[in-house]
Short mmCIF file of N, CA and C in Angstrom, two decimals:
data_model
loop_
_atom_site.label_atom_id
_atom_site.label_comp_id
_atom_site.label_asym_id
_atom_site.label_seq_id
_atom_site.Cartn_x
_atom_site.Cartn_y
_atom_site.Cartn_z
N UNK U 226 1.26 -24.05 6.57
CA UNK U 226 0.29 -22.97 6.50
C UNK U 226 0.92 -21.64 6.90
N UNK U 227 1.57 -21.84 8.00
CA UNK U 227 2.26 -20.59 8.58
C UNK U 227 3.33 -19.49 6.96
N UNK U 228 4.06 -20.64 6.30
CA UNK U 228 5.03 -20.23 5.28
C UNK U 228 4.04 -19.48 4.69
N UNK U 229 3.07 -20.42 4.23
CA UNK U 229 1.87 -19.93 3.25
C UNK U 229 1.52 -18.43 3.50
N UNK U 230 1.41 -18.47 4.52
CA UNK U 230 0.56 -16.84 5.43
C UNK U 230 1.58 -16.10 4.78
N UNK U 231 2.82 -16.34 5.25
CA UNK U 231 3.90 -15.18 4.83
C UNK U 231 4.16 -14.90 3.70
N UNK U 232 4.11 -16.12 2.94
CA UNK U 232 4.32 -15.16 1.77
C UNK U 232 3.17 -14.54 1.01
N UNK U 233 1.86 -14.93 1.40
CA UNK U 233 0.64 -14.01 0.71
C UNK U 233 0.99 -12.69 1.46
N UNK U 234 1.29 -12.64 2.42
CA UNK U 234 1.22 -11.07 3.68
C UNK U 234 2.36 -10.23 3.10
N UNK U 235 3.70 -11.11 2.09
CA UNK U 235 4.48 -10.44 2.01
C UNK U 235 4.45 -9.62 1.05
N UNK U 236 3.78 -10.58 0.05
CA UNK U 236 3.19 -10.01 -1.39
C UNK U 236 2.47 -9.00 -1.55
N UNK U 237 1.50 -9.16 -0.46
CA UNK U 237 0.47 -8.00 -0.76
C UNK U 237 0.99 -6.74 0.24
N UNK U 238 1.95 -6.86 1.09
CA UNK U 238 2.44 -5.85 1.84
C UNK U 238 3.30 -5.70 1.10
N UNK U 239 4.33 -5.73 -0.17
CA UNK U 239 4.92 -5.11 -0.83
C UNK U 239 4.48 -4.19 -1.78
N UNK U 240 3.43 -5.13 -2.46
CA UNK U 240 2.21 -4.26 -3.82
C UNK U 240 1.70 -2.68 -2.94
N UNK U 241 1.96 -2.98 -1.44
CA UNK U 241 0.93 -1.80 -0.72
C UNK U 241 2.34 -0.72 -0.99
N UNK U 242 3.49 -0.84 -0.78
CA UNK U 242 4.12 -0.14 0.04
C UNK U 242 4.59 0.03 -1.66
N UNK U 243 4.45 -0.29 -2.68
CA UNK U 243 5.44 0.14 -3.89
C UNK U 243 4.07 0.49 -4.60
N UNK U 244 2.84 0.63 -4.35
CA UNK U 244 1.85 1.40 -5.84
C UNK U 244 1.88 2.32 -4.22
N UNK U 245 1.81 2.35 -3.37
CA UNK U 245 1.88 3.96 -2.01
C UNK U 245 2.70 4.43 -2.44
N UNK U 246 4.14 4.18 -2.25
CA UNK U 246 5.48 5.21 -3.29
C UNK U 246 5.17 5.44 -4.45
N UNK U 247 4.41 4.75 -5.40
CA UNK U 247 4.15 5.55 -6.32
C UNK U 247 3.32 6.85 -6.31
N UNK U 248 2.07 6.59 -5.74
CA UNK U 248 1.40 7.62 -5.34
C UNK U 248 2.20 8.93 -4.67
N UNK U 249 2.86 8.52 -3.80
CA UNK U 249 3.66 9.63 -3.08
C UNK U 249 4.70 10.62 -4.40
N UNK U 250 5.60 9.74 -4.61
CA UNK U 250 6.62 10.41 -5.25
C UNK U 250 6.37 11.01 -7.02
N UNK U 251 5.11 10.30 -7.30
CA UNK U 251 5.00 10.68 -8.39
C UNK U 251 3.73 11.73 -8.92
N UNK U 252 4.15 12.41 -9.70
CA UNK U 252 2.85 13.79 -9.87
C UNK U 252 1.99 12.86 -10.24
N UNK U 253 0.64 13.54 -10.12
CA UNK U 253 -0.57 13.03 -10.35
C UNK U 253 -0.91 13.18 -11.67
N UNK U 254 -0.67 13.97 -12.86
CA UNK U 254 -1.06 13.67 -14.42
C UNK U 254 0.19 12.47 -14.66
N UNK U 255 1.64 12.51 -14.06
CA UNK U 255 1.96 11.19 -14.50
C UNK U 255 1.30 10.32 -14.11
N UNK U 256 0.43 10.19 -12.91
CA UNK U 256 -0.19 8.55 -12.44
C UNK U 256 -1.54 8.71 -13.16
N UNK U 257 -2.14 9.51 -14.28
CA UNK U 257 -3.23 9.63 -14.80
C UNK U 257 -2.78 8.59 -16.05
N UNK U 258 -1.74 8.92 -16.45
CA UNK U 258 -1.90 8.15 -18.04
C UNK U 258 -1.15 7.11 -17.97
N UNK U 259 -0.71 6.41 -16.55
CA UNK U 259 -0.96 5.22 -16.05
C UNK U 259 -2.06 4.49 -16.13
N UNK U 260 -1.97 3.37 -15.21
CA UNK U 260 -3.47 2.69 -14.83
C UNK U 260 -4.11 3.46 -13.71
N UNK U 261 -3.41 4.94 -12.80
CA UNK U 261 -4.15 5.13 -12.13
C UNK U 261 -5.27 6.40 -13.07
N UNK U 262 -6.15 6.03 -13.31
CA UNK U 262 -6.47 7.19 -14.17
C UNK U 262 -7.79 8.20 -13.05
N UNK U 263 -8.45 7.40 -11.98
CA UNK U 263 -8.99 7.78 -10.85
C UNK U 263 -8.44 8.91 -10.58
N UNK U 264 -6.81 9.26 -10.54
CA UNK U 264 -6.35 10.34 -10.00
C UNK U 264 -6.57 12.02 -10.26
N UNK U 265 -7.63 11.95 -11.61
CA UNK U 265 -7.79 12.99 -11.86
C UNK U 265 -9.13 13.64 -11.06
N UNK U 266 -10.10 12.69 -10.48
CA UNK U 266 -11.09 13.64 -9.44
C UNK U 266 -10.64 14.01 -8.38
N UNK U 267 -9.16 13.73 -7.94
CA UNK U 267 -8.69 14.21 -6.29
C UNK U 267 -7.63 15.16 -6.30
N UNK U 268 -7.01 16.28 -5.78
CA UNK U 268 -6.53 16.51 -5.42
C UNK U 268 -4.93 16.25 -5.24
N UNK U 269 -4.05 16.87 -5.26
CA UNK U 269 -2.46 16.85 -5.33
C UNK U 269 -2.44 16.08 -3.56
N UNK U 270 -2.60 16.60 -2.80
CA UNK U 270 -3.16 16.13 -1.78
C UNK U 270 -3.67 15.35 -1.04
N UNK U 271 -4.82 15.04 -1.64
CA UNK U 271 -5.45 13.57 -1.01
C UNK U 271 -4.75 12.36 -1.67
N UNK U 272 -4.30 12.51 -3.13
CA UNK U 272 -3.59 11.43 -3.64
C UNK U 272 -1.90 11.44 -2.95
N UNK U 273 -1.46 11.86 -2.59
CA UNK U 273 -0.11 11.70 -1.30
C UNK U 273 -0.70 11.24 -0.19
N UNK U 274 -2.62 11.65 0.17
CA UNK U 274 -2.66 11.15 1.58
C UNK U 274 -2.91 9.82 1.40
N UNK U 275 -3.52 9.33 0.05
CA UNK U 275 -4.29 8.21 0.19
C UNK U 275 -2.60 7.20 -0.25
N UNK U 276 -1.32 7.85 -0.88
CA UNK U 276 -0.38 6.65 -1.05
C UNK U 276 0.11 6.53 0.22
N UNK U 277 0.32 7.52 0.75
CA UNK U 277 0.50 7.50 2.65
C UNK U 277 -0.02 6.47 3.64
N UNK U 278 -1.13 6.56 3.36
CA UNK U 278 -2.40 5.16 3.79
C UNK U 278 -1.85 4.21 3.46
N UNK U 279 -1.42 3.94 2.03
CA UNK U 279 -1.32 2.92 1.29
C UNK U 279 -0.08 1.93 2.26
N UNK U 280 0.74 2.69 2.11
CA UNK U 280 1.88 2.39 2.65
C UNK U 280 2.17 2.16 3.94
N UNK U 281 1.61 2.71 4.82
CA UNK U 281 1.15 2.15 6.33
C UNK U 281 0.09 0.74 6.30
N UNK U 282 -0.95 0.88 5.51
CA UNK U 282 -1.31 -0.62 5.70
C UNK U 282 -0.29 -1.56 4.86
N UNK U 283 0.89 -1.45 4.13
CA UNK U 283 1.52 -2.49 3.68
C UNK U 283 2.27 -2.72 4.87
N UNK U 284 2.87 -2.03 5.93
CA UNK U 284 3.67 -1.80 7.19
C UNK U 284 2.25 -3.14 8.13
N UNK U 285 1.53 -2.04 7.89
CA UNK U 285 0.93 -3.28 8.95
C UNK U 285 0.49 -4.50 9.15
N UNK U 286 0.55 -4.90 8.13
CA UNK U 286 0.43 -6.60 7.29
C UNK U 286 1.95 -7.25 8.05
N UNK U 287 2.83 -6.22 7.88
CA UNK U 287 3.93 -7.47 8.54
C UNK U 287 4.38 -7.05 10.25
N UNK U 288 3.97 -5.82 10.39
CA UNK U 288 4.46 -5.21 11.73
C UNK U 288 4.50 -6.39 12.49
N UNK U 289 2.82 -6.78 12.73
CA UNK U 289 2.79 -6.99 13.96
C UNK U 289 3.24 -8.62 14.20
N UNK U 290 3.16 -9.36 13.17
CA UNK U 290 3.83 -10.68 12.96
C UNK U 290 5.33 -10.54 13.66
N UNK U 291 5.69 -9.81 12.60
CA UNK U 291 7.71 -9.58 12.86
C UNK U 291 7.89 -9.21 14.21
N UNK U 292 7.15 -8.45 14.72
CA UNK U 292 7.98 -7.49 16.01
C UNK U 292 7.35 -8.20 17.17
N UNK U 293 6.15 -9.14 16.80
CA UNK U 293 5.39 -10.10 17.72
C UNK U 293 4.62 -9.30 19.09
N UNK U 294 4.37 -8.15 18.57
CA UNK U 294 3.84 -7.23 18.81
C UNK U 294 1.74 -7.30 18.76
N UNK U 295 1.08 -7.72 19.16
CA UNK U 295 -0.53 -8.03 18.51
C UNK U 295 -0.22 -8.72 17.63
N UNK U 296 0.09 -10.29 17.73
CA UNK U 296 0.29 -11.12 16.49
C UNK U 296 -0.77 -11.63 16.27
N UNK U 297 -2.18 -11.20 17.11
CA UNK U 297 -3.20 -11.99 16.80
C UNK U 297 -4.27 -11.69 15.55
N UNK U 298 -3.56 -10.10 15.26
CA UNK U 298 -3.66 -9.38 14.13
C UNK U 298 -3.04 -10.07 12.76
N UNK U 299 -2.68 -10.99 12.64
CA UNK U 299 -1.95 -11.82 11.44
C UNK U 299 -2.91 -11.84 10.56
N UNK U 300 -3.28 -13.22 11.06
CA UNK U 300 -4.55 -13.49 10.30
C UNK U 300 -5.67 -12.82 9.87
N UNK U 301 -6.12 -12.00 10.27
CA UNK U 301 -6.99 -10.74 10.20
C UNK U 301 -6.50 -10.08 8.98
#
């Protein structure tokens, strides 16, 4: 079960931290005629804040496991 955990936590903490870099590094009419097409009611701005977000909760899916730091946060 434990393996199991990790690799769903790893998966979905990677998807966080690579569509967040996208958000970040990429202009927002390119992430329009993507699948993000949402990006056109927000802001240059909030779409960097919200891949920013993105990318800290993919961080925190494994932080606290790895560094054994609040590991009781895993499962959660």
């Amino acid at each position: 079960m434990n393996v199991l955990l990790w690799v769903f936590q790893s998966y979905l903490a990677a998807s966080f931290v690579v569509f967040g870099a996208m958000k970040i590094v990429r202009d927002r009419k390119e992430l329009a005629r993507t699948a993000f097409g949402w990006v056109e009611d927000f802001s240059d701005n909030s779409v960097k804040i919200i891949g920013l977000l993105d990318v800290l909760v993919g961080l925190g899916l494994i932080l606290p496991g790895a560094t054994d730091i609040a590991p009781v946060l895993v499962p959660f």
